[in-house]
PDB file of C-alpha atoms and ligand atoms in Angstrom:
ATOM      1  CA  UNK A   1       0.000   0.000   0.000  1.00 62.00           C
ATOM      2  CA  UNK A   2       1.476   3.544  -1.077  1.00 75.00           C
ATOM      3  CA  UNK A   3      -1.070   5.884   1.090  1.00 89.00           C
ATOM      4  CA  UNK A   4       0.691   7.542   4.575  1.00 97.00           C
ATOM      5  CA  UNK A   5      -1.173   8.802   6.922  1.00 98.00           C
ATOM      6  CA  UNK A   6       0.197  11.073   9.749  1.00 98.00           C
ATOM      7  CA  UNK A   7      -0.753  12.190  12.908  1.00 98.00           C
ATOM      8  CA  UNK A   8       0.075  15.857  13.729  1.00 98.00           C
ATOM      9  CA  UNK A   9      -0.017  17.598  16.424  1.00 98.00           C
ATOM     10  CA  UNK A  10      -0.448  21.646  16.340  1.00 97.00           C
ATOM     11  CA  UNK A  11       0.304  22.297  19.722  1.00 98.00           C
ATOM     12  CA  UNK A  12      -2.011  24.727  22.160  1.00 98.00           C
ATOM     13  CA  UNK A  13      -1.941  27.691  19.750  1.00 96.00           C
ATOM     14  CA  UNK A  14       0.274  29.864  18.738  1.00 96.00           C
ATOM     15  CA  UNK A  15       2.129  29.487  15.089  1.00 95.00           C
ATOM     16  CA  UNK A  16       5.380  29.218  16.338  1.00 96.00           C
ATOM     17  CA  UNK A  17       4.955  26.199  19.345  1.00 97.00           C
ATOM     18  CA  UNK A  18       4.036  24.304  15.477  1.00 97.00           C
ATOM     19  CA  UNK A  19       7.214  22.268  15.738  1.00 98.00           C
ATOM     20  CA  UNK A  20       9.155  22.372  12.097  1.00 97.00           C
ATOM     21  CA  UNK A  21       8.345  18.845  11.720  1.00 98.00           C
ATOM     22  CA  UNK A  22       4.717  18.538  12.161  1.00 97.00           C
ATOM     23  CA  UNK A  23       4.947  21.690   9.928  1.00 96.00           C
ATOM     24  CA  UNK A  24       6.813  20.385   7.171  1.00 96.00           C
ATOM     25  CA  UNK A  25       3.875  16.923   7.123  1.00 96.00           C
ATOM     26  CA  UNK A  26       1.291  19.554   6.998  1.00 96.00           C
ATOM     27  CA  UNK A  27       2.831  21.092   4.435  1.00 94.00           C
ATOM     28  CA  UNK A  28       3.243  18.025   2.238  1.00 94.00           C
ATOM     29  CA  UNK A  29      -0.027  16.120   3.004  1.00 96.00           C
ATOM     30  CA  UNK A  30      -2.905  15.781   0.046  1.00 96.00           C
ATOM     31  CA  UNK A  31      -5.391  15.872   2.633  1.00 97.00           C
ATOM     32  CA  UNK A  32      -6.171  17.547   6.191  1.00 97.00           C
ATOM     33  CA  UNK A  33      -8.359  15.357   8.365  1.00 96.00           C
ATOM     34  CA  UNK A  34      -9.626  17.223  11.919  1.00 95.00           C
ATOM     35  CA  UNK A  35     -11.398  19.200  13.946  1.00 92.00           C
ATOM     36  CA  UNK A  36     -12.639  22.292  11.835  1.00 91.00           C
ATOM     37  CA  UNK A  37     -11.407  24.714  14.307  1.00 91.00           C
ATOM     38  CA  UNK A  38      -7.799  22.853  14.056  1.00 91.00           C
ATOM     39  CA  UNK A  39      -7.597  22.497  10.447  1.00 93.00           C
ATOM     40  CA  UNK A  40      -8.425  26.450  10.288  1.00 91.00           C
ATOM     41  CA  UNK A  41      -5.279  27.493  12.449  1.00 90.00           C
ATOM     42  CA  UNK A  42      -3.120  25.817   9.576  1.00 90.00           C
ATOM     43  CA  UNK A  43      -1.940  28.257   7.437  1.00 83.00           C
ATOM     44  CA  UNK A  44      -3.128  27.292   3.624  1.00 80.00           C
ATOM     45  CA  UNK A  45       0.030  24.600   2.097  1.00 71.00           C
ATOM     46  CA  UNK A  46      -0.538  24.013  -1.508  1.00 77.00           C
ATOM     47  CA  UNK A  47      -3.509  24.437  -3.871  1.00 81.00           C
ATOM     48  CA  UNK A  48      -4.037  20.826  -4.267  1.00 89.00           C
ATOM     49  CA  UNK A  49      -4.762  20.244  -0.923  1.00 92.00           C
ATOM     50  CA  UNK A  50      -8.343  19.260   0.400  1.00 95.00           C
ATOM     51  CA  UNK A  51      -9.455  20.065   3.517  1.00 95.00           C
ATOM     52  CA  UNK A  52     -11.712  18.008   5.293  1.00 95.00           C
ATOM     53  CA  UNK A  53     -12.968  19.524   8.698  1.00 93.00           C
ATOM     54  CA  UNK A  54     -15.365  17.730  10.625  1.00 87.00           C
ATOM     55  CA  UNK A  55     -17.060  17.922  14.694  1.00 77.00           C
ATOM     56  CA  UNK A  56     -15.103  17.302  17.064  1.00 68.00           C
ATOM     57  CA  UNK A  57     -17.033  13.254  18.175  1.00 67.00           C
ATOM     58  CA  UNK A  58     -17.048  10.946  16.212  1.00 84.00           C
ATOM     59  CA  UNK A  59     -13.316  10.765  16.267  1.00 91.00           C
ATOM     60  CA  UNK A  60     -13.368   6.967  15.551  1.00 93.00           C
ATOM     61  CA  UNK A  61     -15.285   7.345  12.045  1.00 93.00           C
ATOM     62  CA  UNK A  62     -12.727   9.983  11.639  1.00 95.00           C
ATOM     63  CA  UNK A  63      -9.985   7.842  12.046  1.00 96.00           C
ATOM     64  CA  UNK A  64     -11.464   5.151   9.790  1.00 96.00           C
ATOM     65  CA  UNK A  65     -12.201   7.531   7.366  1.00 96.00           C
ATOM     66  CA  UNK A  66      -8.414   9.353   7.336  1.00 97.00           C
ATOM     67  CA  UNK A  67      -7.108   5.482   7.165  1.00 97.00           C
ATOM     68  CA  UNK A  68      -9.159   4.768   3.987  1.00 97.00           C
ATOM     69  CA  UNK A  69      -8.034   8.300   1.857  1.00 97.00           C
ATOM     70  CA  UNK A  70      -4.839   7.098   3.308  1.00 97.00           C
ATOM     71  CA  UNK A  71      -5.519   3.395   1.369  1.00 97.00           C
ATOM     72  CA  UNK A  72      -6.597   4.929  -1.873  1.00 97.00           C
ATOM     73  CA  UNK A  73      -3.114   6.111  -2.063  1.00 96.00           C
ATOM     74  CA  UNK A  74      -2.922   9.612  -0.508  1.00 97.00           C
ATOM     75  CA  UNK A  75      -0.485  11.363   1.576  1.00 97.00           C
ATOM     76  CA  UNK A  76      -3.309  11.904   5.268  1.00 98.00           C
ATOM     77  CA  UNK A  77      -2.677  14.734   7.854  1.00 97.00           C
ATOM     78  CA  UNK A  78      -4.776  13.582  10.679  1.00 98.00           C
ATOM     79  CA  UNK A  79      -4.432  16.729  13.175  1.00 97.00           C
ATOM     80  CA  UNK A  80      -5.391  17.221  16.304  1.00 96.00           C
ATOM     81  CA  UNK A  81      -4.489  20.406  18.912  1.00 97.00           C
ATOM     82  CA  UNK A  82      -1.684  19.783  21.393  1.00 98.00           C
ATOM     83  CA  UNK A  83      -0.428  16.643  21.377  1.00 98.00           C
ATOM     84  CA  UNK A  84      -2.301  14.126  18.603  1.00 98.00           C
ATOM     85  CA  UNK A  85      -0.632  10.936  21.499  1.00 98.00           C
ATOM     86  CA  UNK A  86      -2.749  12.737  24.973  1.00 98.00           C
ATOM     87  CA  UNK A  87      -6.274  12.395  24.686  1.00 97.00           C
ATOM     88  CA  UNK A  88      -6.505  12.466  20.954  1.00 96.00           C
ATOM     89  CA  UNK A  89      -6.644  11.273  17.443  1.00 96.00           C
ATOM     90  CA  UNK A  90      -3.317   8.900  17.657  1.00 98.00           C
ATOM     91  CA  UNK A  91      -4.774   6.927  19.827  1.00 97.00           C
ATOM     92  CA  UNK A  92      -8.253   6.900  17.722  1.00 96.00           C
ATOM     93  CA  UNK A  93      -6.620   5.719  14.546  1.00 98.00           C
ATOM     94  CA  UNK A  94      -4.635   2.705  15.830  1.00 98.00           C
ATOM     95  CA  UNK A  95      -7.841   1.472  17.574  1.00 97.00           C
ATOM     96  CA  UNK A  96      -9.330   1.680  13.922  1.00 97.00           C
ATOM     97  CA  UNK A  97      -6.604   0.397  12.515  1.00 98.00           C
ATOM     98  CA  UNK A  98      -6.924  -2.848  15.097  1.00 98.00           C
ATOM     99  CA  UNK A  99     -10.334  -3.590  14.357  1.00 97.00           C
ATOM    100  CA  UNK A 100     -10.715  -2.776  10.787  1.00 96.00           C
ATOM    101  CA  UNK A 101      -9.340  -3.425   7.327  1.00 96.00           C
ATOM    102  CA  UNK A 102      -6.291  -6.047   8.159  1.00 97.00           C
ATOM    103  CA  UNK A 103      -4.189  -4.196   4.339  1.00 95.00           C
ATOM    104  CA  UNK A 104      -4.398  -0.516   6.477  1.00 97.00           C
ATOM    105  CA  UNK A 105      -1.090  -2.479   8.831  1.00 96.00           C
ATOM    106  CA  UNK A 106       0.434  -2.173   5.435  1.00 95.00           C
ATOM    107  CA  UNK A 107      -0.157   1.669   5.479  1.00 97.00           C
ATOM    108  CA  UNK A 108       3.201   4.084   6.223  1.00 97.00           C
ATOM    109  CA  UNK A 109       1.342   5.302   9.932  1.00 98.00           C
ATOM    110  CA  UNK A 110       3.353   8.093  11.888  1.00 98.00           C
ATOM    111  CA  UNK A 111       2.749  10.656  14.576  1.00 98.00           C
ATOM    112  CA  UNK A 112       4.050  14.212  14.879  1.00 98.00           C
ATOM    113  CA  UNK A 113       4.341  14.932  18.616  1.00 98.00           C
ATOM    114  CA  UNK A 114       2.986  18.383  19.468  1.00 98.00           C
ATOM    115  CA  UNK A 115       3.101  21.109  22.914  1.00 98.00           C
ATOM    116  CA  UNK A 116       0.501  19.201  24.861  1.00 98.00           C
ATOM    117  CA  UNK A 117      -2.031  21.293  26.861  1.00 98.00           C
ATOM    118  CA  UNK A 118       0.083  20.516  30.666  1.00 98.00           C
ATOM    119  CA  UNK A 119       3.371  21.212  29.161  1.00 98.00           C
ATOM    120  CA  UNK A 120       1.892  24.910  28.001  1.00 98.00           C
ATOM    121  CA  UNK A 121       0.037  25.533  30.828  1.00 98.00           C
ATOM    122  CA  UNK A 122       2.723  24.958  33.315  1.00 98.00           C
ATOM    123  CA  UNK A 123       5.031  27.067  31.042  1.00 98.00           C
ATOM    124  CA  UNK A 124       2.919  29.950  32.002  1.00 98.00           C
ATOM    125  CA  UNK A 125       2.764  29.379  35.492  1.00 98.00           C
ATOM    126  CA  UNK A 126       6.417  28.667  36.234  1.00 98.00           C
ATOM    127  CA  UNK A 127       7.547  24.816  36.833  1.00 98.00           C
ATOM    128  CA  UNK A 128       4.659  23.222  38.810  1.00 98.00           C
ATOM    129  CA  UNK A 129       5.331  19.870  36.754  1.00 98.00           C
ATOM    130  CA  UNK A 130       9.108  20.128  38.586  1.00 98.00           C
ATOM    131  CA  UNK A 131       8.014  16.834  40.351  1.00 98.00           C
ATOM    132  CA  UNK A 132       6.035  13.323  39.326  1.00 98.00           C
ATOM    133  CA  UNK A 133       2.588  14.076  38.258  1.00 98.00           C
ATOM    134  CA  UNK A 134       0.166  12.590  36.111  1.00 98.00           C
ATOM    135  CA  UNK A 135      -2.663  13.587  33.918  1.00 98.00           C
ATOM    136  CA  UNK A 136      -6.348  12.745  33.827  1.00 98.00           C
ATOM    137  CA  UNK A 137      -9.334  13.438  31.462  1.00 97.00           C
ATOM    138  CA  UNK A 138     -12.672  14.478  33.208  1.00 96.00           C
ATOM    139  CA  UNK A 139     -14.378  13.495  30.174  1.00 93.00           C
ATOM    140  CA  UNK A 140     -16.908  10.222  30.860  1.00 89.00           C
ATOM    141  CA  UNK A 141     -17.758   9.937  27.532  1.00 88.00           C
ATOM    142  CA  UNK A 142     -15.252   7.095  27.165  1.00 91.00           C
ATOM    143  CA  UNK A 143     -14.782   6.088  30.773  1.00 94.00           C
ATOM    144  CA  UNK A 144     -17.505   6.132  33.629  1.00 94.00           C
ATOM    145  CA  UNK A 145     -17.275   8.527  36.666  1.00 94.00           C
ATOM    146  CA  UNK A 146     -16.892   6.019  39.026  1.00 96.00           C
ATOM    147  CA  UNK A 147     -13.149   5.281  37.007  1.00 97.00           C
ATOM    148  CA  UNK A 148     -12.560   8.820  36.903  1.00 96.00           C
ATOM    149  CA  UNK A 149     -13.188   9.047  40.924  1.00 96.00           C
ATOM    150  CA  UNK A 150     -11.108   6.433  41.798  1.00 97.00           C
ATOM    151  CA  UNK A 151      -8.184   7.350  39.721  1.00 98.00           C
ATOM    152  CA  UNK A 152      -8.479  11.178  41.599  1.00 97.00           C
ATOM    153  CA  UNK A 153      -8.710   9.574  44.607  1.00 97.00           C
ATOM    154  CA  UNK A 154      -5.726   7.638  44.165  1.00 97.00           C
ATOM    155  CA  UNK A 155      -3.267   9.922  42.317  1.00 97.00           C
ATOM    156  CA  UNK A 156      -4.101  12.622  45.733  1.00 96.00           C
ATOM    157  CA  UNK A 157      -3.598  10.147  48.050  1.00 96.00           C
ATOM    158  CA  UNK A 158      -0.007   9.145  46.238  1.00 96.00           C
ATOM    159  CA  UNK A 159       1.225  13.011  46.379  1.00 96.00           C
ATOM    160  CA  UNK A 160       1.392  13.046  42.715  1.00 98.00           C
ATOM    161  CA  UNK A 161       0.642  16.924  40.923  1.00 98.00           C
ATOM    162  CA  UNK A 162      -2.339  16.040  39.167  1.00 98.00           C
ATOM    163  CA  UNK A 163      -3.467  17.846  35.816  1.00 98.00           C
ATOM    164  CA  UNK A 164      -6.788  17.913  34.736  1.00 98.00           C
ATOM    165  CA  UNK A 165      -7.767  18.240  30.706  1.00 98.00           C
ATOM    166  CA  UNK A 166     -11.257  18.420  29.625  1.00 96.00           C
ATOM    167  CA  UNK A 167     -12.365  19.593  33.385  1.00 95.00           C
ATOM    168  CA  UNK A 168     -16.036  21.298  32.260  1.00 89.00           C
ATOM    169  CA  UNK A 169     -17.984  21.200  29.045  1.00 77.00           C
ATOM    170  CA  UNK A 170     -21.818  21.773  28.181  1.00 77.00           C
ATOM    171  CA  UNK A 171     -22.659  18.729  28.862  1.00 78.00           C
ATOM    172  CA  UNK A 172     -20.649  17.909  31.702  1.00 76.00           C
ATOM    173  CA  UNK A 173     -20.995  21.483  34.198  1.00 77.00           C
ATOM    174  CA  UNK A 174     -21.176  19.881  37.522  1.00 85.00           C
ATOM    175  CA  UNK A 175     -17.943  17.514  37.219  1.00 90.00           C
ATOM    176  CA  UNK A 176     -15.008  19.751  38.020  1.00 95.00           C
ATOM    177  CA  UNK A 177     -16.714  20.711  41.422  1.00 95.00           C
ATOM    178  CA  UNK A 178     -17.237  16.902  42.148  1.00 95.00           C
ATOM    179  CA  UNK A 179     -13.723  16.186  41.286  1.00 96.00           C
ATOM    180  CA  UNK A 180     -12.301  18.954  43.597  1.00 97.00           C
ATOM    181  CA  UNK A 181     -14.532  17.996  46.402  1.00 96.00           C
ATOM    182  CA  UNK A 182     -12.653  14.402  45.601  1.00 96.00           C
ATOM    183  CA  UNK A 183      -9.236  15.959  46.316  1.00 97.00           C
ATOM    184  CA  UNK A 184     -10.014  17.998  49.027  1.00 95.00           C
ATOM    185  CA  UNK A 185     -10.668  14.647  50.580  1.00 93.00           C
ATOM    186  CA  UNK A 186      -6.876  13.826  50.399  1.00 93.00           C
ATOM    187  CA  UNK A 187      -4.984  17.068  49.961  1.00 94.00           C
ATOM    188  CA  UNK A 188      -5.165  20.399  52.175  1.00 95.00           C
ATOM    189  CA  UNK A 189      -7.187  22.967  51.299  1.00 96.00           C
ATOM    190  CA  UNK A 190      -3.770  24.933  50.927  1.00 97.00           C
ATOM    191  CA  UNK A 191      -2.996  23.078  48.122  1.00 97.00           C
ATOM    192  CA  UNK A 192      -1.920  25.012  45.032  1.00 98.00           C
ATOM    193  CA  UNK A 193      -4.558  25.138  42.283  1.00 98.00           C
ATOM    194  CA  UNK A 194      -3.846  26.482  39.122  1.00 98.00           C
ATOM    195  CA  UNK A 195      -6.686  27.743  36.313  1.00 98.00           C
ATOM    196  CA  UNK A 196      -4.417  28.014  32.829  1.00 98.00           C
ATOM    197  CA  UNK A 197      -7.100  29.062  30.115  1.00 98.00           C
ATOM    198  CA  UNK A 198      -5.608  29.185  26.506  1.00 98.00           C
ATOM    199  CA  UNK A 199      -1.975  28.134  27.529  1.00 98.00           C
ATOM    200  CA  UNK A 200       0.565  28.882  24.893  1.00 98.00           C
ATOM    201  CA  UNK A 201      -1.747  31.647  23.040  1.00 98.00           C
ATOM    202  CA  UNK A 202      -1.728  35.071  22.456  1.00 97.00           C
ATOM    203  CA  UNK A 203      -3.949  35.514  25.163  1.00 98.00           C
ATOM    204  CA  UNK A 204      -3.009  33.585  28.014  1.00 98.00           C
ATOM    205  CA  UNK A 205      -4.705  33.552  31.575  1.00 98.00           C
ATOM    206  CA  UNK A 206      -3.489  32.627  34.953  1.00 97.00           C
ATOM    207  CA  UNK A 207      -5.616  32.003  38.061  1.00 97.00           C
ATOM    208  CA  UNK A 208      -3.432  30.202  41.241  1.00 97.00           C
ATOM    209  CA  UNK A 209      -5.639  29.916  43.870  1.00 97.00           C
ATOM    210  CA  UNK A 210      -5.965  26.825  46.606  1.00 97.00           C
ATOM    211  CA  UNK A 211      -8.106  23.744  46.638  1.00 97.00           C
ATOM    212  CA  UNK A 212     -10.286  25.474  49.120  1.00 96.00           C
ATOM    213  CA  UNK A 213     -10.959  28.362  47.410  1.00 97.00           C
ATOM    214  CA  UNK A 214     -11.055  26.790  43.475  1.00 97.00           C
ATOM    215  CA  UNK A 215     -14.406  28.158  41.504  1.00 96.00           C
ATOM    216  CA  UNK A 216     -15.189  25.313  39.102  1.00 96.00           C
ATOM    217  CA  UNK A 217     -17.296  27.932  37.112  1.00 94.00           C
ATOM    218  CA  UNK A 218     -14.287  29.619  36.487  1.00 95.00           C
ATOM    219  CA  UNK A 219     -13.148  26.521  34.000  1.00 96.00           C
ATOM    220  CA  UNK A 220     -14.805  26.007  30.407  1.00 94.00           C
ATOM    221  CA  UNK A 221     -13.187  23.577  27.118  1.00 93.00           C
ATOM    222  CA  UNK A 222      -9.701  25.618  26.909  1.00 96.00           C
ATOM    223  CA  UNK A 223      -8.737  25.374  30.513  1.00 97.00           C
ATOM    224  CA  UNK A 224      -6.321  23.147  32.234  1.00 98.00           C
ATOM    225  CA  UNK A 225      -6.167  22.634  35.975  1.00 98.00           C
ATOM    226  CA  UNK A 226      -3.130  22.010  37.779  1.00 98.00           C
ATOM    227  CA  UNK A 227      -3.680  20.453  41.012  1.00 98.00           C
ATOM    228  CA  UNK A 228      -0.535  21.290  43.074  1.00 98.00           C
ATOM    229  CA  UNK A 229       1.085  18.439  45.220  1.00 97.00           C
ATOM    230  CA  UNK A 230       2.399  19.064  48.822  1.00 96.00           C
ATOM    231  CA  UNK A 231       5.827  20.199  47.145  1.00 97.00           C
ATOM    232  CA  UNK A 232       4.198  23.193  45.497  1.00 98.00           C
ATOM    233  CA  UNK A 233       4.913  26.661  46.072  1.00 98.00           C
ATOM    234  CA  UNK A 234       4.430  30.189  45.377  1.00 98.00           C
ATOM    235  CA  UNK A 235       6.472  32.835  45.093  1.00 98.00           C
ATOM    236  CA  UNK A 236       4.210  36.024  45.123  1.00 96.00           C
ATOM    237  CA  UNK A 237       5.124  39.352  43.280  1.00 95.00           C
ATOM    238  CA  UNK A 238       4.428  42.993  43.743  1.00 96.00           C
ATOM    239  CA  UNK A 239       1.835  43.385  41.131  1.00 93.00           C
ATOM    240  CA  UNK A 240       2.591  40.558  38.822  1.00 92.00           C
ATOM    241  CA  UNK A 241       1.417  37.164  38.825  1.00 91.00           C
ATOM    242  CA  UNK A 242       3.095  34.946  40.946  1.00 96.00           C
ATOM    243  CA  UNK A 243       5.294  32.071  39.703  1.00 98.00           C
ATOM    244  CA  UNK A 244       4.840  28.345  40.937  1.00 98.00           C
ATOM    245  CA  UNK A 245       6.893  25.790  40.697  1.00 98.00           C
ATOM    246  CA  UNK A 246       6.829  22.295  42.757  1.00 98.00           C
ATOM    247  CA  UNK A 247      10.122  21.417  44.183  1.00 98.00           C
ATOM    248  CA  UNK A 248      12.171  18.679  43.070  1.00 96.00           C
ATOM    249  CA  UNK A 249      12.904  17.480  46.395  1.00 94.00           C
ATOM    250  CA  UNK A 250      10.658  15.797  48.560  1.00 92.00           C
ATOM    251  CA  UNK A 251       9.640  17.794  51.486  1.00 88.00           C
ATOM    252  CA  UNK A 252      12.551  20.717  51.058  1.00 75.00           C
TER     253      UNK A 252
HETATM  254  N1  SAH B 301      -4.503  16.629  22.560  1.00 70.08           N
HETATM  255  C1  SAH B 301      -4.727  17.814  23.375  1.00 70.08           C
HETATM  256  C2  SAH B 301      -5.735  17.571  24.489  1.00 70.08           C
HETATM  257  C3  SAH B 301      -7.132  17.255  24.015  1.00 70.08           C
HETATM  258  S1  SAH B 301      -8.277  17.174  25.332  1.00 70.08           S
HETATM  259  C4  SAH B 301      -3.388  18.263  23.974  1.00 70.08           C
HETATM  260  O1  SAH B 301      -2.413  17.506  23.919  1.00 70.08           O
HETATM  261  O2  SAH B 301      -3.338  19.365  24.508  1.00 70.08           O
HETATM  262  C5  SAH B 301      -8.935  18.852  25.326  1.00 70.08           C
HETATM  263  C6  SAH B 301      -8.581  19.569  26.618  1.00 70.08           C
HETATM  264  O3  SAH B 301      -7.227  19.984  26.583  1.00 70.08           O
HETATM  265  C7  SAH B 301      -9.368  20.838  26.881  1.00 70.08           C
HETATM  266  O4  SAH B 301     -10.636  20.603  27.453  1.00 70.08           O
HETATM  267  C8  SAH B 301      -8.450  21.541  27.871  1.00 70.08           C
HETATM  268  O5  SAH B 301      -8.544  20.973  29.157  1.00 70.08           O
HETATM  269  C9  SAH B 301      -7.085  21.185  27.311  1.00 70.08           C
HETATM  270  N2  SAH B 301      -6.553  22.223  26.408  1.00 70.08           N
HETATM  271  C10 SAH B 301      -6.364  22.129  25.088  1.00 70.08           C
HETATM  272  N3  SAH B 301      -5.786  23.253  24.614  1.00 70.08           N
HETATM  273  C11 SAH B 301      -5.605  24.077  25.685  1.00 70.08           C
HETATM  274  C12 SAH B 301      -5.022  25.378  25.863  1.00 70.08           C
HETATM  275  N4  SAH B 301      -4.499  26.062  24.830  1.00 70.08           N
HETATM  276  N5  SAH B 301      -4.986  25.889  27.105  1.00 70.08           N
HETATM  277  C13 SAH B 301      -5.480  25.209  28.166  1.00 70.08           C
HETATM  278  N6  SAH B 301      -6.023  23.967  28.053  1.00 70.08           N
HETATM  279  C14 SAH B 301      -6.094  23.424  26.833  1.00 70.08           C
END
């Protein structure tokens, strides 16, 4: 089979966290697969290209239908924001390509690794990610809650900095305040908790408050939360943000 397929990652926003790689496969792909809102952030490569923008479910008949352009011999950008590996369309086209059409393991697959979400949103806090931490979707549509709650339950009680993606759609309004009441079960209401809406944009915004005093109406789709471990700190400044950063050593 002569079709490629590759899955690129755009990073949180701004043109230049694009790494030159994932750049140069958008640039010489036949076809964009993703997310309208993605696909219009790409600047426009060649006239030949198609575009082919779709809602943001469904990202399984997406994948199956970026693996069969892929077949029919074209050259597939499948791209997804941030990273295409964390919570995303990589993941999504190798379950396709497990279940479906045994010729698409034939197909030249690869993935572009992009600025994830944390890595941005940490960047404009300071270094709260200085320590082990882990990440975890509040999204149930592919997990139940009950997961979700035990997997809070235990990264708090393990002292890990915890971020959260997808804390708060539509849909889903009441789950970030039941996930914080979670981790106020194991943490201190001192803990470090950090809003980062539209990391690595032009229009970044900071909120560090503490567990106790977290808003969950104050998150929405483009926020990630940073739950801050016992090792985080903050360093306050006269009338600028403050930095945080979680020490690398245990209890210094
Ligand atoms: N693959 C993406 C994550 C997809 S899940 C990545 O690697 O970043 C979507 C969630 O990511 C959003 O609900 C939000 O929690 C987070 N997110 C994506 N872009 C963001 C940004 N620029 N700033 C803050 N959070 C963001």
């Amino acid at each position: 089979m002569s079709g490629r397929l590759t899955v690129v990652g755009i990073g949180p926003g701004r043109a230049d966290l694009v790494t030159p790689s994932a750049m140069a496969a958008l640039n010489g792909a036949s076809d964009l697969v993703g997310y309208g809102p993605y696909l219009d952030r790409i600047p426009a490569g060649n006239a030949a290209q198609r575009r082919h923008p779709s809602d943001n479910r469904e990202e399984l008949a997406r994948a199956r239908f970026a693996l069969e352009l892929a077949a029919s011999g074209r050259n597939v950008a499948v791209v997804s924001g941030g990273d295409p590996g964390v919570f995303a369309m990589a993941a999504a086209v190798f379950e396709a390509v497990e279940a479906g059409d045994p010729r698409w393991r034939a197909l030249d697959i690869t993935v572009e690794p992009g600025v994830t979400a944390m890595l941005a949103a940490a960047a404009e806090a300071g270094a709260p990610l200085g320590a082990d931490f882990c990440a975890i979707s509040l999204s149930d549509n592919l997990k139940s809650w009950g997961t979700i709650e035990r997997r809070l339950t235990a990264a708090a009680g393990a002292g890990f900095v915890i971020a959260l993606y997808n804390p708060a759609s539509k849909a889903r309004p009441h789950q970030l305040g039941a996930a914080l009441d979670i981790l106020a079960g194991a943490r201190s209401p001192d803990a470090i908790v950090l809003f980062v809406r539209a990391a690595g944009t032009a229009t970044p915004e900071v909120t560090a408050t503490t567990l106790g005093r977290a808003d969950p109406a104050k998150a929405d789709m483009r926020t990630l939360i940073i739950i801050g471990s016992d090792d985080t700190r903050l360093i306050a400044r006269e009338g600028q943000r403050p930095w945080v950063y979680t020490a690398r050593a245990e209890g210094a």
